[in-house]
XYZ file of C-alpha atoms in Angstrom:
363
model
C 0.000 0.000 0.000
C 1.535 3.399 -0.964
C 2.406 5.769 1.847
C 0.407 8.944 2.198
C 2.319 11.875 0.717
C 4.418 9.650 -1.554
C 2.018 7.661 -3.692
C 1.261 8.201 -7.334
C -1.614 6.602 -9.183
C -0.919 6.130 -12.886
C -3.918 6.073 -15.189
C -3.318 5.333 -18.852
C -5.740 6.825 -21.333
C -5.442 4.514 -24.349
C -7.027 6.915 -26.779
C -7.183 10.565 -25.670
C -10.439 12.319 -26.435
C -10.824 13.668 -29.960
C -10.689 17.466 -30.189
C -14.065 18.692 -29.021
C -16.267 21.297 -30.549
C -16.669 23.514 -27.546
C -20.403 23.740 -27.216
C -21.463 24.510 -23.678
C -24.593 22.697 -22.653
C -26.573 25.163 -20.590
C -29.132 23.343 -18.470
C -32.265 25.369 -17.907
C -34.943 24.881 -15.292
C -37.177 22.882 -17.626
C -38.531 20.557 -14.952
C -40.262 23.347 -13.040
C -43.979 24.101 -13.335
C -45.038 27.420 -14.906
C -43.951 30.516 -13.001
C -46.350 32.081 -10.519
C -46.991 35.834 -10.796
C -43.779 37.837 -10.666
C -42.205 38.064 -7.223
C -39.584 40.441 -5.853
C -36.700 38.155 -4.907
C -33.709 39.115 -2.782
C -30.782 36.711 -3.218
C -27.994 36.949 -0.646
C -24.694 35.605 -1.939
C -25.961 35.962 -5.501
C -22.476 36.585 -6.868
C -21.357 33.075 -5.957
C -21.639 29.759 -7.746
C -25.162 28.668 -6.802
C -26.403 32.170 -6.047
C -25.643 33.534 -9.506
C -27.335 30.579 -11.204
C -30.343 31.061 -8.926
C -30.573 34.779 -9.723
C -30.354 34.063 -13.450
C -33.033 31.359 -13.306
C -35.389 33.582 -11.307
C -35.002 36.372 -13.865
C -35.669 33.909 -16.673
C -38.895 32.931 -14.912
C -40.069 36.549 -14.889
C -39.226 37.560 -11.333
C -37.561 40.775 -10.181
C -34.206 40.047 -8.536
C -31.824 41.978 -6.297
C -28.504 40.413 -5.316
C -26.564 41.460 -2.218
C -22.994 40.164 -2.097
C -19.693 41.472 -0.736
C -17.795 39.380 -3.337
C -15.641 37.701 -0.699
C -16.074 34.491 -2.696
C -18.480 35.685 -5.370
C -17.445 37.298 -8.637
C -18.926 40.025 -10.805
C -18.069 37.785 -13.749
C -20.646 35.285 -12.490
C -23.345 37.888 -13.120
C -22.236 39.038 -16.583
C -24.873 36.984 -18.404
C -27.756 38.764 -16.699
C -26.463 42.007 -15.167
C -28.039 44.117 -17.935
C -31.511 42.612 -17.535
C -34.004 45.360 -16.606
C -35.391 43.559 -13.553
C -31.975 42.940 -11.979
C -30.180 44.963 -9.314
C -26.816 44.326 -7.673
C -25.932 45.776 -4.274
C -22.304 45.434 -3.200
C -22.063 44.883 0.523
C -22.082 42.674 3.592
C -25.375 40.817 4.047
C -24.986 41.192 7.822
C -25.484 44.933 7.271
C -29.242 45.451 7.207
C -28.805 48.733 5.326
C -27.578 46.773 2.299
C -30.658 44.559 2.433
C -32.849 47.650 2.748
C -31.167 49.173 -0.297
C -31.996 46.061 -2.324
C -35.563 46.202 -1.019
C -35.834 49.857 -2.047
C -34.580 49.086 -5.566
C -37.357 46.497 -5.985
C -40.000 48.581 -4.176
C -40.456 45.796 -1.627
C -39.534 42.161 -1.183
C -41.682 39.034 -1.368
C -39.103 36.289 -0.858
C -35.531 36.068 0.393
C -33.224 33.318 -0.822
C -30.408 33.251 1.735
C -27.244 31.676 0.314
C -24.558 34.051 1.631
C -21.953 32.211 3.732
C -18.244 31.520 3.942
C -17.624 28.074 2.459
C -14.523 26.147 1.377
C -12.814 23.421 3.402
C -9.567 25.338 3.898
C -11.484 28.148 5.587
C -13.080 25.638 7.974
C -9.632 24.701 9.295
C -7.747 27.987 8.912
C -10.413 30.560 9.869
C -13.130 28.843 11.906
C -13.673 32.080 13.812
C -14.498 33.925 10.597
C -16.699 31.116 9.283
C -18.787 30.992 12.466
C -18.966 34.761 12.988
C -19.970 35.652 9.429
C -22.376 32.793 8.830
C -24.308 33.217 12.063
C -24.435 37.028 12.079
C -25.526 37.094 8.455
C -28.283 34.553 9.055
C -29.535 36.413 12.143
C -29.746 39.645 10.152
C -31.408 38.088 7.105
C -33.960 36.124 9.145
C -34.977 39.226 11.121
C -35.181 41.243 7.894
C -37.521 38.700 6.266
C -39.601 38.242 9.414
C -40.152 41.970 9.929
C -41.461 42.305 6.363
C -43.591 39.200 6.244
C -41.443 37.888 3.402
C -40.938 34.206 2.695
C -37.431 32.873 3.416
C -35.563 29.974 1.849
C -32.434 29.197 3.865
C -29.748 27.267 2.029
C -28.237 25.028 4.679
C -25.853 22.140 4.028
C -25.431 18.406 4.665
C -22.489 19.566 6.797
C -25.160 20.544 9.353
C -25.521 16.833 10.196
C -21.899 16.661 11.409
C -20.365 13.167 11.492
C -22.850 10.436 10.639
C -22.700 6.678 10.140
C -26.385 6.292 9.316
C -27.077 6.553 5.585
C -28.993 7.913 3.801
C -29.266 11.170 5.706
C -32.894 11.913 6.602
C -34.258 15.446 6.805
C -34.609 15.331 10.608
C -31.605 13.231 11.575
C -29.938 14.336 14.818
C -26.707 16.264 14.268
C -23.521 14.800 15.782
C -20.412 16.947 16.158
C -17.041 15.743 17.490
C -14.862 17.597 19.975
C -13.042 20.619 18.484
C -9.918 19.701 20.450
C -8.073 18.225 17.453
C -9.473 20.110 14.439
C -12.012 22.730 13.358
C -13.448 20.851 10.365
C -17.003 21.296 11.573
C -16.975 25.065 12.065
C -18.989 25.436 8.860
C -21.377 22.585 9.614
C -21.982 23.906 13.125
C -22.720 27.370 11.733
C -25.289 25.873 9.359
C -26.825 23.817 12.177
C -27.167 26.972 14.272
C -28.549 28.779 11.225
C -31.313 26.186 11.024
C -32.095 26.832 14.697
C -32.361 30.567 13.990
C -34.785 29.907 11.131
C -36.906 27.393 13.046
C -37.159 29.707 16.055
C -38.452 32.523 13.825
C -40.942 30.101 12.247
C -42.322 28.886 15.567
C -42.155 32.085 17.611
C -42.576 34.877 15.061
C -44.607 33.305 12.268
C -41.894 33.424 9.596
C -42.690 31.440 6.455
C -39.220 29.920 6.519
C -38.088 26.860 4.581
C -34.740 25.028 4.686
C -32.944 23.246 1.863
C -29.680 21.296 1.962
C -27.978 20.932 -1.443
C -25.538 18.020 -1.692
C -22.200 18.693 -3.412
C -23.252 20.979 -6.224
C -21.000 21.380 -9.239
C -21.106 23.029 -12.649
C -20.131 26.270 -14.433
C -18.844 29.126 -12.234
C -17.617 26.783 -9.488
C -14.335 27.959 -7.959
C -11.311 25.840 -8.835
C -8.677 27.495 -6.648
C -7.392 26.353 -3.250
C -10.624 27.517 -1.596
C -12.863 25.880 -4.193
C -14.578 22.511 -4.541
C -13.151 19.216 -5.688
C -14.653 18.809 -9.176
C -13.466 22.235 -10.288
C -10.127 21.931 -8.483
C -9.265 18.702 -10.318
C -10.286 20.074 -13.735
C -8.318 23.282 -13.219
C -5.266 21.293 -12.129
C -5.505 19.349 -15.390
C -5.871 22.585 -17.347
C -2.693 23.929 -15.725
C -0.939 20.579 -16.338
C -0.491 20.067 -12.599
C -0.791 16.721 -10.839
C -4.194 16.058 -9.297
C -3.935 16.077 -5.500
C -6.136 13.708 -3.519
C -6.661 14.350 0.186
C -6.237 10.866 1.629
C -6.714 7.820 -0.574
C -9.821 9.178 -2.314
C -12.094 6.402 -1.079
C -14.459 8.844 0.642
C -17.716 9.190 -1.312
C -19.989 12.102 -2.148
C -23.180 12.521 -4.155
C -22.369 15.154 -6.769
C -25.362 17.100 -8.042
C -25.573 19.187 -11.209
C -26.174 22.865 -10.491
C -29.423 23.295 -12.450
C -30.973 20.332 -10.633
C -30.218 22.106 -7.353
C -31.607 25.385 -8.679
C -34.834 23.621 -9.644
C -35.236 22.436 -6.061
C -34.465 25.810 -4.506
C -36.895 27.638 -6.797
C -39.652 25.083 -6.249
C -39.308 25.465 -2.494
C -39.515 29.237 -2.862
C -42.384 29.461 -5.333
C -44.761 26.822 -3.972
C -47.321 27.937 -1.386
C -47.711 24.328 -0.261
C -46.158 21.008 -1.197
C -47.349 19.154 -4.280
C -48.541 16.502 -1.832
C -50.561 19.090 0.101
C -48.020 19.390 2.923
C -47.180 22.649 4.663
C -43.798 24.052 3.655
C -43.508 26.492 6.561
C -40.698 25.170 8.758
C -40.053 22.250 6.399
C -36.534 21.096 5.539
C -35.426 19.120 2.497
C -32.339 17.350 1.211
C -31.697 17.640 -2.528
C -28.909 15.726 -4.179
C -28.002 12.848 -6.402
C -28.106 9.494 -4.623
C -25.272 8.107 -6.763
C -22.255 7.690 -4.455
C -18.997 8.524 -6.222
C -15.533 8.049 -4.648
C -13.308 11.113 -4.859
C -10.654 9.097 -6.696
C -13.255 8.479 -9.428
C -13.665 12.247 -9.819
C -9.901 12.468 -10.353
C -10.066 9.718 -12.973
C -12.937 11.459 -14.760
C -10.950 14.704 -14.784
C -8.161 12.881 -16.621
C -10.601 11.223 -18.996
C -12.440 14.371 -20.097
C -9.328 16.571 -20.337
C -6.822 14.069 -21.734
C -4.237 15.701 -19.438
C -0.853 14.000 -19.096
C -0.656 14.353 -15.317
C -0.729 11.993 -12.355
C -2.980 11.513 -9.349
C -1.023 12.085 -6.146
C -2.170 11.220 -2.630
C -1.578 13.798 0.089
C -2.501 13.952 3.756
C -6.262 13.914 4.274
C -8.363 16.605 5.923
C -8.951 15.737 9.600
C -12.582 15.098 10.422
C -13.606 14.496 6.810
C -16.746 12.355 6.435
C -16.217 9.021 4.689
C -19.719 9.008 3.170
C -22.541 11.474 2.599
C -25.750 10.277 0.940
C -29.105 12.110 1.003
C -32.577 10.756 1.522
C -34.494 12.813 -1.058
C -37.900 11.155 -0.721
C -39.482 14.207 0.932
C -38.244 16.509 -1.853
C -39.553 14.094 -4.466
C -43.016 14.048 -2.902
C -43.424 17.691 -1.866
C -41.393 19.459 -4.568
C -41.496 16.969 -7.434
C -37.708 17.122 -7.421
C -35.245 14.714 -9.021
C -31.600 14.615 -10.096
C -31.147 14.367 -13.876
C -27.437 14.644 -14.773
C -24.910 11.899 -13.988
C -21.361 12.698 -12.954
C -19.691 11.589 -16.209
C -21.847 13.906 -18.303
C -21.548 16.689 -15.748
C -17.740 16.578 -15.649
C -17.634 16.811 -19.445
C -19.938 19.832 -19.393
C -17.757 21.478 -16.719
C -14.639 20.959 -18.819
C -16.328 22.479 -21.882
C -17.237 25.541 -19.825
C -13.751 25.939 -18.334
C -12.240 26.020 -21.825
C -14.480 28.848 -23.024
C -14.659 30.841 -19.770
């Protein structure tokens, strides 16, 4: 067995991919029902990966959209495709500053629904700046929840499967008890704990102040606009390493599994949860929480292999020391989302990685 930090996995591609005609496949929200009457939608963190796709999809569906983002992780480039649309407004600023939210509200002449995605994410931040992760994520959520509650606006809080902590029971049900290890040895769960506490903030406002709050937990989203730098996510990191002709670096042996979910599938779920007054099965959505994600478990080393396959890069897969506290598996139970939201995952990881690579080459 190779030693961590020294091993190299060689993968031979017998026939590299033929030169591709770079045609980006843009997945639209075609699985959604017709749009309801236009709503005024405030999207926090709308300059980021998921947030920008959400803002664009909402505009396409005829809604008015205001994005508030301080661009700590977001990018103006993520909003280029829709920034000139007449019903779009961008407010640069910290979402924990209520004046920035009020400015967005003023631009739209009110607000009907708040999609709260703003947060500090990225595994390196969890370990290196847990104080910042916890402070920003909780303060921002407190501010946004109070803002929505005071205005009688609907709120969709984007939580995370990280909010479950360390789990052995799979799949992860919507109401599974969270389990967090001692922070004595590492701070891996600073982000997950902040999302868990964020859910408490939302549920308290639902039960005590009448907020129409809903919670959604996207599982391992990937697609165009995903960050591929050291603070990014694994699918984009591996593809960008191939593009730069750098070896692909695995944290640990790559046997840990995740359920990677194409971005537009996630956007469909988030929009459905925001637009529906009640579940398709007649259930109340106030205070409800849902997992949305592919149920196809994929080992991280398979993502590395796919990166080599779709890029044809002549690089190697190198094992490095793993992240302490990393979950070995993470699989969602999506039955509630299927029944109440009519949600399903439609894009498999092989097709999705190819689409990502096409986008990276034309970005």
